[in-house]
mmCIF file of C-alpha atoms in Angstrom:
data_model
loop_
_atom_site.group_PDB
_atom_site.id
_atom_site.type_symbol
_atom_site.label_atom_id
_atom_site.label_comp_id
_atom_site.label_asym_id
_atom_site.label_seq_id
_atom_site.Cartn_x
_atom_site.Cartn_y
_atom_site.Cartn_z
ATOM 1 C CA MET H 1 0.557 -0.197 -0.408
ATOM 2 C CA SER H 2 2.081 3.095 -0.810
ATOM 3 C CA VAL H 3 -1.319 6.026 1.192
ATOM 4 C CA SER H 4 -3.358 6.056 3.755
ATOM 5 C CA PRO H 5 -6.390 3.775 3.926
ATOM 6 C CA ARG H 6 -8.454 6.840 5.460
ATOM 7 C CA LEU H 7 -6.933 10.393 4.137
ATOM 8 C CA SER H 8 -4.899 8.616 1.160
ATOM 9 C CA LEU H 9 -2.037 10.180 2.225
ATOM 10 C CA PRO H 10 1.303 8.881 0.026
ATOM 11 C CA TYR H 11 3.569 6.966 2.238
ATOM 12 C CA LEU H 12 7.766 7.416 1.557
ATOM 13 C CA LEU H 13 8.951 4.174 0.608
ATOM 14 C CA PRO H 14 12.384 2.664 0.766
ATOM 15 C CA GLN H 15 15.315 4.051 -0.639
ATOM 16 C CA GLN H 16 12.486 6.487 -2.684
ATOM 17 C CA ALA H 17 13.755 9.472 -4.238
ATOM 18 C CA GLN H 18 13.313 13.127 -4.101
ATOM 19 C CA LYS H 19 11.541 11.932 -0.719
ATOM 20 C CA HIS H 20 10.691 16.102 0.451
ATOM 21 C CA VAL H 21 7.631 15.518 -2.905
ATOM 22 C CA ALA H 22 5.511 12.791 -1.101
ATOM 23 C CA VAL H 23 6.438 14.879 2.779
ATOM 24 C CA ASN H 24 4.363 17.710 0.992
ATOM 25 C CA GLU H 25 1.729 15.531 -1.081
ATOM 26 C CA SER H 26 0.885 14.420 2.129
ATOM 27 C CA LEU H 27 1.164 18.300 4.138
ATOM 28 C CA ARG H 28 -0.715 19.245 1.563
ATOM 29 C CA ARG H 29 -4.074 17.136 1.512
ATOM 30 C CA LEU H 30 -3.265 16.876 5.502
ATOM 31 C CA ASP H 31 -4.128 20.703 5.323
ATOM 32 C CA ALA H 32 -7.116 20.682 3.380
ATOM 33 C CA LEU H 33 -8.979 17.849 5.140
ATOM 34 C CA THR H 34 -8.020 18.345 8.791
ATOM 35 C CA GLN H 35 -10.797 21.047 10.175
ATOM 36 C CA LEU H 36 -12.363 21.130 6.608
ATOM 37 C CA ALA H 37 -13.949 24.183 5.593
ATOM 38 C CA VAL H 38 -15.788 25.003 2.440
ATOM 39 C CA LEU H 39 -17.270 28.122 1.111
ATOM 40 C CA SER H 40 -19.943 26.089 -0.670
ATOM 41 C CA ARG H 41 -21.371 22.730 -1.947
ATOM 42 C CA ALA H 42 -23.721 24.305 -3.383
ATOM 43 C CA GLU H 43 -21.440 26.702 -6.029
ATOM 44 C CA ALA H 44 -21.236 23.733 -9.949
ATOM 45 C CA ALA H 45 -19.362 26.699 -11.777
ATOM 46 C CA GLU H 46 -15.624 26.504 -11.161
ATOM 47 C CA PRO H 47 -14.147 30.255 -9.961
ATOM 48 C CA ALA H 48 -12.829 32.515 -12.624
ATOM 49 C CA GLU H 49 -10.150 33.442 -9.908
ATOM 50 C CA PRO H 50 -10.635 31.429 -6.666
ATOM 51 C CA ALA H 51 -8.121 32.740 -3.837
ATOM 52 C CA GLU H 52 -5.316 29.981 -2.072
ATOM 53 C CA GLY H 53 -6.741 27.166 -0.232
ATOM 54 C CA ASP H 54 -10.663 28.684 -1.300
ATOM 55 C CA ALA H 55 -12.651 24.193 -1.509
ATOM 56 C CA TYR H 56 -16.643 23.608 -2.092
ATOM 57 C CA ILE H 57 -18.418 20.285 -2.809
ATOM 58 C CA LEU H 58 -19.151 19.556 -5.698
ATOM 59 C CA PRO H 59 -23.733 19.293 -6.220
ATOM 60 C CA SER H 60 -23.855 16.899 -9.738
ATOM 61 C CA SER H 61 -22.930 17.737 -13.090
ATOM 62 C CA PRO H 62 -19.651 20.961 -12.159
ATOM 63 C CA SER H 63 -18.573 22.761 -14.696
ATOM 64 C CA GLY H 64 -14.785 25.165 -15.740
ATOM 65 C CA VAL H 65 -11.844 23.323 -17.240
ATOM 66 C CA ALA H 66 -11.205 21.257 -13.698
ATOM 67 C CA TRP H 67 -14.452 20.679 -12.539
ATOM 68 C CA SER H 68 -16.271 19.357 -15.156
ATOM 69 C CA GLY H 69 -13.464 16.524 -14.774
ATOM 70 C CA MET H 70 -14.346 15.822 -10.646
ATOM 71 C CA ALA H 71 -17.162 13.331 -9.097
ATOM 72 C CA ALA H 72 -20.478 15.056 -7.421
ATOM 73 C CA ALA H 73 -19.703 14.727 -3.473
ATOM 74 C CA SER H 74 -16.176 15.367 -3.189
ATOM 75 C CA VAL H 75 -14.420 18.003 -2.754
ATOM 76 C CA ALA H 76 -12.133 20.006 -4.490
ATOM 77 C CA VAL H 77 -9.505 22.256 -3.308
ATOM 78 C CA PHE H 78 -7.402 24.865 -5.073
ATOM 79 C CA GLN H 79 -3.509 24.237 -4.132
ATOM 80 C CA ASP H 80 -0.308 25.507 -5.222
ATOM 81 C CA GLY H 81 -2.621 27.162 -8.597
ATOM 82 C CA ALA H 82 -4.084 24.057 -8.925
ATOM 83 C CA TRP H 83 -7.599 22.451 -7.966
ATOM 84 C CA LEU H 84 -7.361 18.965 -6.073
ATOM 85 C CA GLU H 85 -9.823 16.394 -5.669
ATOM 86 C CA ILE H 86 -10.327 14.918 -3.268
ATOM 87 C CA VAL H 87 -12.796 11.933 -2.325
ATOM 88 C CA PRO H 88 -14.495 12.225 0.274
ATOM 89 C CA ALA H 89 -15.310 8.600 2.882
ATOM 90 C CA ARG H 90 -18.307 8.148 4.907
ATOM 91 C CA GLY H 91 -18.000 10.048 8.535
ATOM 92 C CA TRP H 92 -15.978 13.214 6.580
ATOM 93 C CA ARG H 93 -16.800 15.798 8.837
ATOM 94 C CA ALA H 94 -17.077 20.052 6.744
ATOM 95 C CA TRP H 95 -17.722 22.869 8.196
ATOM 96 C CA SER H 96 -19.629 25.844 5.718
ATOM 97 C CA VAL H 97 -18.947 28.472 5.727
ATOM 98 C CA ASP H 98 -21.993 29.751 3.751
ATOM 99 C CA GLU H 99 -25.009 27.670 5.479
ATOM 100 C CA GLU H 100 -23.158 28.026 9.210
ATOM 101 C CA ALA H 101 -23.916 24.138 9.035
ATOM 102 C CA LEU H 102 -21.699 20.961 9.603
ATOM 103 C CA LEU H 103 -21.425 19.497 7.171
ATOM 104 C CA VAL H 104 -21.433 14.785 7.550
ATOM 105 C CA PHE H 105 -20.967 12.696 4.784
ATOM 106 C CA ASP H 106 -22.839 9.597 4.612
ATOM 107 C CA GLY H 107 -20.846 7.681 1.518
ATOM 108 C CA THR H 108 -22.883 9.319 -0.684
ATOM 109 C CA VAL H 109 -24.375 12.606 0.301
ATOM 110 C CA TRP H 110 -23.157 15.387 2.538
ATOM 111 C CA SER H 111 -26.106 16.222 4.656
ATOM 112 C CA ALA H 112 -26.377 19.264 7.507
ATOM 113 C CA LEU H 113 -25.736 18.192 11.326
ATOM 114 C CA SER H 114 -28.813 20.366 12.383
ATOM 115 C CA ALA H 115 -31.449 19.203 9.332
ATOM 116 C CA GLY H 116 -31.056 14.912 10.323
ATOM 117 C CA GLY H 117 -31.811 13.343 7.519
ATOM 118 C CA SER H 118 -28.955 11.116 5.981
ATOM 119 C CA GLY H 119 -26.304 12.711 7.772
ATOM 120 C CA GLY H 120 -27.497 11.825 10.931
ATOM 121 C CA GLY H 121 -28.367 15.050 12.469
ATOM 122 C CA LEU H 122 -29.534 15.798 16.388
ATOM 123 C CA ASP H 123 -33.381 15.751 14.332
ATOM 124 C CA GLU H 124 -33.328 12.042 14.034
ATOM 125 C CA LEU H 125 -31.798 10.646 18.043
ATOM 126 C CA ALA H 126 -34.130 8.028 19.351
ATOM 127 C CA MET H 127 -34.273 9.126 22.300
ATOM 128 C CA LEU H 128 -32.363 13.059 24.278
ATOM 129 C CA GLY H 129 -31.571 12.472 28.319
ATOM 130 C CA VAL H 130 -30.734 15.865 29.409
ATOM 131 C CA ASN H 131 -28.782 14.566 33.730
ATOM 132 C CA ALA H 132 -31.428 11.976 32.961
ATOM 133 C CA ASP H 133 -31.779 9.265 31.361
ATOM 134 C CA ALA H 134 -34.313 8.445 28.504
ATOM 135 C CA ASP H 135 -35.835 4.754 27.883
ATOM 136 C CA ALA H 136 -38.683 4.434 24.585
ATOM 137 C CA THR H 137 -41.653 5.936 27.191
ATOM 138 C CA ASN H 138 -40.053 9.294 27.946
ATOM 139 C CA ARG H 139 -37.790 9.763 25.144
ATOM 140 C CA PHE H 140 -36.936 12.674 25.637
ATOM 141 C CA SER H 141 -35.895 12.825 29.745
ATOM 142 C CA VAL H 142 -34.643 16.407 31.758
ATOM 143 C CA LYS H 143 -33.724 16.480 35.067
ATOM 144 C CA SER H 144 -33.208 20.308 36.468
ATOM 145 C CA ASP H 145 -33.829 22.172 38.898
ATOM 146 C CA VAL H 146 -35.879 25.335 35.984
ATOM 147 C CA GLU H 147 -36.924 24.836 32.223
ATOM 148 C CA LEU H 148 -36.777 27.978 30.284
ATOM 149 C CA LEU H 149 -38.491 28.482 26.822
ATOM 150 C CA SER H 150 -38.523 32.037 26.315
ATOM 151 C CA HIS H 151 -39.578 33.618 22.904
ATOM 152 C CA ASP H 152 -37.237 34.233 19.237
ATOM 153 C CA ASP H 153 -34.550 37.050 20.085
ATOM 154 C CA VAL H 154 -32.266 36.147 17.680
ATOM 155 C CA THR H 155 -33.369 35.185 14.567
ATOM 156 C CA PRO H 156 -35.417 37.632 15.364
ATOM 157 C CA GLY H 157 -38.889 35.660 15.551
ATOM 158 C CA THR H 158 -42.743 37.001 15.639
ATOM 159 C CA GLY H 159 -42.073 37.482 20.175
ATOM 160 C CA ASP H 160 -44.811 35.797 20.962
ATOM 161 C CA ALA H 161 -44.176 31.945 22.731
ATOM 162 C CA ARG H 162 -46.128 29.088 22.647
ATOM 163 C CA LYS H 163 -45.643 25.612 23.312
ATOM 164 C CA ILE H 164 -48.293 23.408 21.249
ATOM 165 C CA ILE H 165 -49.492 19.869 22.034
ATOM 166 C CA ASN H 166 -50.826 18.196 20.075
ATOM 167 C CA ARG H 167 -53.048 15.109 19.416
ATOM 168 C CA ALA H 168 -53.843 12.002 17.185
ATOM 169 C CA ALA H 169 -57.661 12.248 17.951
ATOM 170 C CA SER H 170 -60.232 13.419 20.556
ATOM 171 C CA THR H 171 -60.059 10.126 21.927
ATOM 172 C CA ASN H 172 -56.289 10.955 23.048
ATOM 173 C CA ALA H 173 -54.707 13.059 25.939
ATOM 174 C CA ALA H 174 -52.791 16.589 25.276
ATOM 175 C CA SER H 175 -52.714 16.817 29.411
ATOM 176 C CA VAL H 176 -49.780 17.903 31.094
ATOM 177 C CA VAL H 177 -49.074 15.813 34.679
ATOM 178 C CA PHE H 178 -47.760 16.943 37.417
ATOM 179 C CA GLN H 179 -46.422 14.161 40.501
ATOM 180 C CA THR H 180 -45.341 13.634 43.441
ATOM 181 C CA GLY H 181 -42.818 11.005 43.544
ATOM 182 C CA PHE H 182 -43.573 9.811 39.721
ATOM 183 C CA GLU H 183 -47.419 9.512 40.714
ATOM 184 C CA GLY H 184 -49.962 11.713 39.448
ATOM 185 C CA GLN H 185 -51.793 14.050 41.403
ATOM 186 C CA ALA H 186 -53.182 16.362 38.695
ATOM 187 C CA GLU H 187 -53.191 16.553 35.093
ATOM 188 C CA PHE H 188 -55.007 19.652 32.697
ATOM 189 C CA GLY H 189 -55.461 19.486 29.036
ATOM 190 C CA LEU H 190 -57.908 17.340 26.249
ATOM 191 C CA VAL H 191 -58.402 14.145 27.684
ATOM 192 C CA GLY H 192 -60.295 11.944 25.999
ATOM 193 C CA ASP H 193 -62.250 14.371 24.739
ATOM 194 C CA ASP H 194 -62.958 18.059 23.014
ATOM 195 C CA ARG H 195 -63.421 19.609 26.832
ATOM 196 C CA PHE H 196 -60.592 21.020 28.835
ATOM 197 C CA ARG H 197 -60.624 19.793 31.683
ATOM 198 C CA LEU H 198 -58.605 20.043 34.898
ATOM 199 C CA LYS H 199 -58.477 16.451 36.868
ATOM 200 C CA VAL H 200 -56.928 15.853 40.675
ATOM 201 C CA SER H 201 -56.206 12.244 41.740
ATOM 202 C CA ASP H 202 -55.043 11.166 45.602
ATOM 203 C CA ASP H 203 -53.418 7.431 44.572
ATOM 204 C CA GLY H 204 -52.300 9.145 41.457
ATOM 205 C CA GLU H 205 -54.693 5.593 39.205
ATOM 206 C CA THR H 206 -58.294 7.309 39.931
ATOM 207 C CA PHE H 207 -58.340 11.238 38.628
ATOM 208 C CA LEU H 208 -62.067 12.639 39.714
ATOM 209 C CA ASP H 209 -63.666 16.139 36.603
ATOM 210 C CA ALA H 210 -62.693 19.400 39.236
ATOM 211 C CA LEU H 211 -62.814 21.628 36.493
ATOM 212 C CA MET H 212 -64.488 21.323 32.475
ATOM 213 C CA ILE H 213 -65.169 23.530 30.029
ATOM 214 C CA ASP H 214 -66.494 23.483 26.854
ATOM 215 C CA THR H 215 -64.114 24.406 23.703
ATOM 216 C CA GLY H 216 -67.925 24.831 21.348
ATOM 217 C CA ASN H 217 -69.131 27.705 23.467
ATOM 218 C CA GLY H 218 -66.240 28.072 26.251
ATOM 219 C CA ASP H 219 -68.820 26.750 29.277
ATOM 220 C CA VAL H 220 -67.504 26.064 32.646
ATOM 221 C CA GLY H 221 -68.489 23.312 34.833
ATOM 222 C CA VAL H 222 -67.211 23.093 38.490
ATOM 223 C CA GLY H 223 -67.358 19.032 39.410
ATOM 224 C CA GLY H 224 -69.097 17.533 36.117
ATOM 225 C CA ALA H 225 -69.942 18.427 32.629
ATOM 226 C CA PRO H 226 -71.241 22.482 32.352
ATOM 227 C CA LYS H 227 -75.105 22.604 30.479
ATOM 228 C CA ALA H 228 -74.952 26.620 31.658
ATOM 229 C CA LYS H 229 -71.965 29.107 31.297
ATOM 230 C CA LEU H 230 -70.858 28.038 34.944
ATOM 231 C CA PHE H 231 -72.226 24.752 35.395
ATOM 232 C CA VAL H 232 -72.067 23.163 39.756
ATOM 233 C CA ARG H 233 -72.602 19.803 39.778
ATOM 234 C CA GLY H 234 -73.000 18.869 43.935
ATOM 235 C CA ASP H 235 -72.767 15.248 44.862
ATOM 236 C CA ASN H 236 -72.273 16.001 48.756
ATOM 237 C CA VAL H 237 -75.194 14.142 50.768
ATOM 238 C CA SER H 238 -72.669 13.109 53.716
ATOM 239 C CA ASP H 239 -73.468 16.273 55.532
ATOM 240 C CA PRO H 240 -76.543 18.361 55.204
ATOM 241 C CA ASN H 241 -74.932 20.923 56.521
ATOM 242 C CA VAL H 242 -71.797 22.282 53.574
ATOM 243 C CA GLY H 243 -72.964 22.804 50.990
ATOM 244 C CA ASP H 244 -71.119 21.822 47.774
ATOM 245 C CA LEU H 245 -70.582 25.500 47.053
ATOM 246 C CA GLN H 246 -68.697 28.029 49.512
ATOM 247 C CA VAL H 247 -68.542 31.250 49.844
ATOM 248 C CA GLU H 248 -65.592 31.989 52.709
ATOM 249 C CA LYS H 249 -64.064 34.894 54.069
ATOM 250 C CA SER H 250 -62.437 35.012 56.632
ATOM 251 C CA GLY H 251 -64.356 32.132 58.842
ATOM 252 C CA TYR H 252 -67.277 34.971 59.547
ATOM 253 C CA PHE H 253 -69.737 35.454 56.968
ATOM 254 C CA ALA H 254 -70.665 35.093 52.450
ATOM 255 C CA LEU H 255 -71.128 36.808 50.309
ATOM 256 C CA PHE H 256 -72.242 36.976 47.123
ATOM 257 C CA PHE H 257 -72.465 39.422 44.629
ATOM 258 C CA LEU H 258 -74.198 39.658 42.106
ATOM 259 C CA ASP H 259 -74.298 42.986 39.483
ATOM 260 C CA THR H 260 -76.937 43.140 37.181
ATOM 261 C CA TYR H 261 -77.640 46.933 36.975
ATOM 262 C CA ALA H 262 -76.214 47.113 33.018
ATOM 263 C CA ASP H 263 -79.153 44.703 31.740
ATOM 264 C CA SER H 264 -82.157 45.823 33.525
ATOM 265 C CA ALA H 265 -84.049 42.667 32.137
ATOM 266 C CA ALA H 266 -81.365 40.096 33.640
ATOM 267 C CA SER H 267 -81.783 38.716 36.669
ATOM 268 C CA PHE H 268 -80.934 35.387 38.981
ATOM 269 C CA SER H 269 -82.199 32.448 38.888
ATOM 270 C CA ILE H 270 -82.293 29.656 41.661
ATOM 271 C CA GLN H 271 -83.182 26.397 39.709
ATOM 272 C CA ARG H 272 -83.661 22.759 41.692
ATOM 273 C CA ARG H 273 -84.510 20.013 39.684
ATOM 274 C CA ALA H 274 -87.809 17.423 40.496
ATOM 275 C CA ARG H 275 -87.032 15.160 42.443
ATOM 276 C CA GLY H 276 -85.314 11.938 40.499
ATOM 277 C CA SER H 277 -81.760 11.091 39.748
ATOM 278 C CA LEU H 278 -80.337 13.618 37.739
ATOM 279 C CA ALA H 279 -80.605 11.372 34.196
ATOM 280 C CA ALA H 280 -84.265 10.956 34.595
ATOM 281 C CA PRO H 281 -86.435 13.567 37.490
ATOM 282 C CA ALA H 282 -89.616 12.859 38.005
ATOM 283 C CA ALA H 283 -92.745 15.579 37.546
ATOM 284 C CA VAL H 284 -92.866 18.718 40.157
ATOM 285 C CA GLN H 285 -95.843 18.420 41.876
ATOM 286 C CA ALA H 286 -97.271 20.077 44.659
ATOM 287 C CA GLY H 287 -94.659 21.025 47.939
ATOM 288 C CA ASP H 288 -91.732 19.728 45.932
ATOM 289 C CA SER H 289 -89.415 23.422 46.496
ATOM 290 C CA CYS H 290 -88.082 24.787 43.306
ATOM 291 C CA GLY H 291 -84.711 26.353 44.664
ATOM 292 C CA GLY H 292 -83.971 28.563 47.445
ATOM 293 C CA PHE H 293 -81.609 30.291 49.679
ATOM 294 C CA SER H 294 -80.562 29.151 52.681
ATOM 295 C CA PHE H 295 -78.989 31.355 55.717
ATOM 296 C CA ARG H 296 -76.661 29.856 58.398
ATOM 297 C CA GLY H 297 -74.161 30.458 61.099
ATOM 298 C CA TYR H 298 -71.974 28.472 63.657
ATOM 299 C CA ASN H 299 -73.572 27.099 66.584
ATOM 300 C CA ALA H 300 -71.381 27.133 70.058
ATOM 301 C CA SER H 301 -69.622 23.048 68.968
ATOM 302 C CA GLY H 302 -69.061 24.637 66.674
ATOM 303 C CA GLY H 303 -71.046 23.617 63.524
ATOM 304 C CA PHE H 304 -73.577 25.174 60.766
ATOM 305 C CA THR H 305 -77.272 26.334 62.318
ATOM 306 C CA GLN H 306 -79.627 27.321 59.345
ATOM 307 C CA ALA H 307 -80.962 29.972 60.981
ATOM 308 C CA ALA H 308 -82.903 31.593 57.406
ATOM 309 C CA LEU H 309 -84.571 29.693 54.654
ATOM 310 C CA ILE H 310 -86.671 31.632 51.530
ATOM 311 C CA HIS H 311 -87.524 29.017 49.516
ATOM 312 C CA ALA H 312 -90.158 28.697 46.521
ATOM 313 C CA PRO H 313 -92.488 25.098 47.184
ATOM 314 C CA VAL H 314 -95.321 24.637 44.677
ATOM 315 C CA ASP H 315 -98.433 25.390 46.155
ATOM 316 C CA GLY H 316 -100.591 24.250 43.925
ATOM 317 C CA ALA H 317 -101.860 21.487 41.212
ATOM 318 C CA VAL H 318 -99.200 21.555 38.084
ATOM 319 C CA SER H 319 -100.610 21.450 34.855
ATOM 320 C CA GLY H 320 -98.834 20.924 31.671
ATOM 321 C CA SER H 321 -96.386 23.983 32.255
ATOM 322 C CA SER H 322 -98.174 25.526 34.288
ATOM 323 C CA VAL H 323 -96.133 25.134 37.794
ATOM 324 C CA PRO H 324 -98.500 26.979 40.627
ATOM 325 C CA THR H 325 -95.325 28.990 43.120
ATOM 326 C CA ALA H 326 -95.064 30.545 46.532
ATOM 327 C CA LEU H 327 -92.396 32.246 48.847
ATOM 328 C CA ALA H 328 -91.988 31.481 52.357
ATOM 329 C CA PHE H 329 -89.740 32.712 54.420
ATOM 330 C CA SER H 330 -88.214 30.806 57.361
ATOM 331 C CA THR H 331 -86.244 31.834 60.384
ATOM 332 C CA GLY H 332 -85.015 30.650 63.387
ATOM 333 C CA SER H 333 -82.600 29.322 65.836
ATOM 334 C CA ALA H 334 -81.753 25.626 66.007
ATOM 335 C CA ALA H 335 -84.108 24.763 62.530
ATOM 336 C CA SER H 336 -85.957 27.341 61.270
ATOM 337 C CA VAL H 337 -90.236 27.417 61.856
ATOM 338 C CA GLU H 338 -91.758 29.317 58.280
ATOM 339 C CA ARG H 339 -93.253 32.575 59.667
ATOM 340 C CA MET H 340 -94.512 34.531 55.463
ATOM 341 C CA ARG H 341 -95.998 32.857 52.223
ATOM 342 C CA ILE H 342 -96.880 34.789 49.430
ATOM 343 C CA THR H 343 -98.825 32.443 47.394
ATOM 344 C CA SER H 344 -98.629 32.090 43.901
ATOM 345 C CA GLY H 345 -102.310 33.531 43.680
ATOM 346 C CA GLY H 346 -100.457 36.817 45.727
ATOM 347 C CA ASP H 347 -102.194 36.459 49.051
ATOM 348 C CA VAL H 348 -99.522 37.405 52.328
ATOM 349 C CA GLY H 349 -99.695 35.021 55.014
ATOM 350 C CA VAL H 350 -97.796 36.093 58.432
ATOM 351 C CA GLY H 351 -97.847 33.070 60.287
ATOM 352 C CA VAL H 352 -101.017 31.497 57.892
ATOM 353 C CA ALA H 353 -99.263 28.741 55.986
ATOM 354 C CA ALA H 354 -102.331 28.951 53.439
ATOM 355 C CA PRO H 355 -103.669 32.526 53.190
ATOM 356 C CA THR H 356 -106.611 32.690 51.774
ATOM 357 C CA THR H 357 -107.172 37.195 51.899
ATOM 358 C CA LYS H 358 -105.326 39.401 50.663
ATOM 359 C CA LEU H 359 -103.155 39.710 53.526
ATOM 360 C CA HIS H 360 -103.139 37.145 56.235
ATOM 361 C CA VAL H 361 -101.947 37.313 59.865
ATOM 362 C CA ASP H 362 -101.653 34.818 62.750
ATOM 363 C CA GLY H 363 -101.898 37.353 65.598
ATOM 364 C CA PRO H 364 -101.554 40.625 66.581
ATOM 365 C CA VAL H 365 -101.196 43.588 64.464
ATOM 366 C CA ARG H 366 -99.590 46.683 66.074
ATOM 367 C CA CYS H 367 -99.697 50.090 64.311
ATOM 368 C CA LYS H 368 -97.667 53.058 65.024
ATOM 369 C CA SER H 369 -98.613 55.142 67.760
ATOM 370 C CA TYR H 370 -99.300 58.778 67.058
ATOM 371 C CA THR H 371 -100.764 61.845 68.887
ATOM 372 C CA VAL H 372 -103.055 63.995 66.996
ATOM 373 C CA ALA H 373 -100.889 67.576 66.791
ATOM 374 C CA GLY H 374 -97.887 64.637 65.731
ATOM 375 C CA ALA H 375 -99.451 62.464 63.165
ATOM 376 C CA PRO H 376 -98.695 62.188 59.501
ATOM 377 C CA SER H 377 -100.288 64.390 56.489
ATOM 378 C CA ALA H 378 -103.245 61.906 55.948
ATOM 379 C CA ALA H 379 -103.006 63.217 52.681
ATOM 380 C CA SER H 380 -99.524 62.075 52.035
ATOM 381 C CA ALA H 381 -100.319 58.762 53.837
ATOM 382 C CA GLY H 382 -102.942 57.425 50.462
ATOM 383 C CA ALA H 383 -106.655 56.742 51.769
ATOM 384 C CA ALA H 384 -107.444 53.467 53.967
ATOM 385 C CA SER H 385 -104.086 53.873 55.637
ATOM 386 C CA MET H 386 -104.723 53.523 59.812
ATOM 387 C CA ILE H 387 -102.341 54.045 62.518
ATOM 388 C CA PHE H 388 -102.763 54.572 65.865
ATOM 389 C CA VAL H 389 -103.920 57.667 68.161
ATOM 390 C CA SER H 390 -103.007 57.387 71.872
ATOM 391 C CA ASN H 391 -104.653 61.210 73.109
ATOM 392 C CA GLU H 392 -107.923 61.578 70.634
ATOM 393 C CA SER H 393 -110.431 63.291 73.329
ATOM 394 C CA GLY H 394 -112.773 60.487 72.916
ATOM 395 C CA GLY H 395 -109.892 57.821 74.749
ATOM 396 C CA ALA H 396 -107.594 56.164 71.690
ATOM 397 C CA THR H 397 -108.255 54.432 69.358
ATOM 398 C CA LEU H 398 -107.360 53.846 65.684
ATOM 399 C CA ALA H 399 -108.017 56.003 62.811
ATOM 400 C CA PHE H 400 -107.504 55.501 58.893
ATOM 401 C CA SER H 401 -107.249 57.888 56.668
ATOM 402 C CA ASP H 402 -110.206 59.115 53.929
ATOM 403 C CA GLY H 403 -106.728 61.259 51.283
ATOM 404 C CA VAL H 404 -107.702 64.011 53.784
ATOM 405 C CA ASN H 405 -108.524 63.830 56.975
ATOM 406 C CA TRP H 406 -107.980 61.172 59.856
ATOM 407 C CA ARG H 407 -110.812 59.328 60.949
ATOM 408 C CA ARG H 408 -111.677 57.682 64.191
ATOM 409 C CA VAL H 409 -112.296 54.083 63.203
ATOM 410 C CA ALA H 410 -115.517 53.363 65.569
ATOM 411 C CA ASP H 411 -118.045 56.472 64.354
ATOM 412 C CA ARG H 412 -115.590 58.236 61.517
ATOM 413 C CA ALA H 413 -115.262 61.231 63.001
ATOM 414 C CA VAL H 414 -112.056 63.235 62.103
ATOM 415 C CA ILE H 415 -109.830 62.715 65.484
ATOM 416 C CA SER H 416 -109.026 66.207 66.923
#
């Protein structure tokens, strides 16, 4: 063998004349191939005025006096006023000046290392571990206290910074899982359908839906699939004193503020499904409650006590879409007792659960007491108003307004 197997450097032979020629030939090849850098691999026309040491990777069908006789993918180097063709071997690397890329020769073509391809670049890595071992499941594994993803201010880019997680279909998952000791405790993303979910788990196996957002209309569901702009599904049946939706301020009071000022037609609605399951509720009937407010406080034992209740009971026969609904007000200490009711027909009962007149009171009715001189204007009070006059000349009495004067109930005389 007269040349080396990898770089084809000529050997010095025994009793060889002009040994310096072989040595210089080797030095020229080493000078060209060590830290190999080429100006381009796309230039097909032989340069008219090359500089000493200029090198190119030749594309298909190169042209020129010297280049036209050289093979594609070979390295053409200008040395000592002439072009030298160097045939590369598999695994050679070269820096491409115009591309600012490292090229690798696979035995047939040159490919950019950063672009992958047949050159075996970074884009083709089967797995990558950063301070960690990657495996067939976790092909990209990183162990680091902090990971930074920033917008591109080098290229520069648009200024945006997005992380995209793409799944194959709606039945698959595109999510982020949070673990402790490699046991899942929370997950958010698209999991199993087209709703955005926040799921939690206490064992890493069974995950509960804490929050769902419908991607089609933006409806939000807490504890279940949304059925309105904000839907809360309660499953708390173990403790009747603890609700499924609570707002607490400093452990003392709860406040709900509902602002409908911008829309005079807006209203706040509390509804209760009829008896039966959520999937197949039974028809509402007399005696059912259609919803209400409950006001509670802590008792001496640290438990909740229902102090007041406002609810809407059905107070008559249900017919088709007609549901006669009353409004009942209850108060109490240990347990609330109904104190007043407004029926679906508009009758008001105080201490009466089934009033039969516009005002039906179970007990005394007290009017405010006035002196004759201190009585308010009868005209301002309006006709049919009543007061108690404590110093009427004939003795204390009830008086009513005829729209002009206050008159004694007993004989209709004007008070004096």
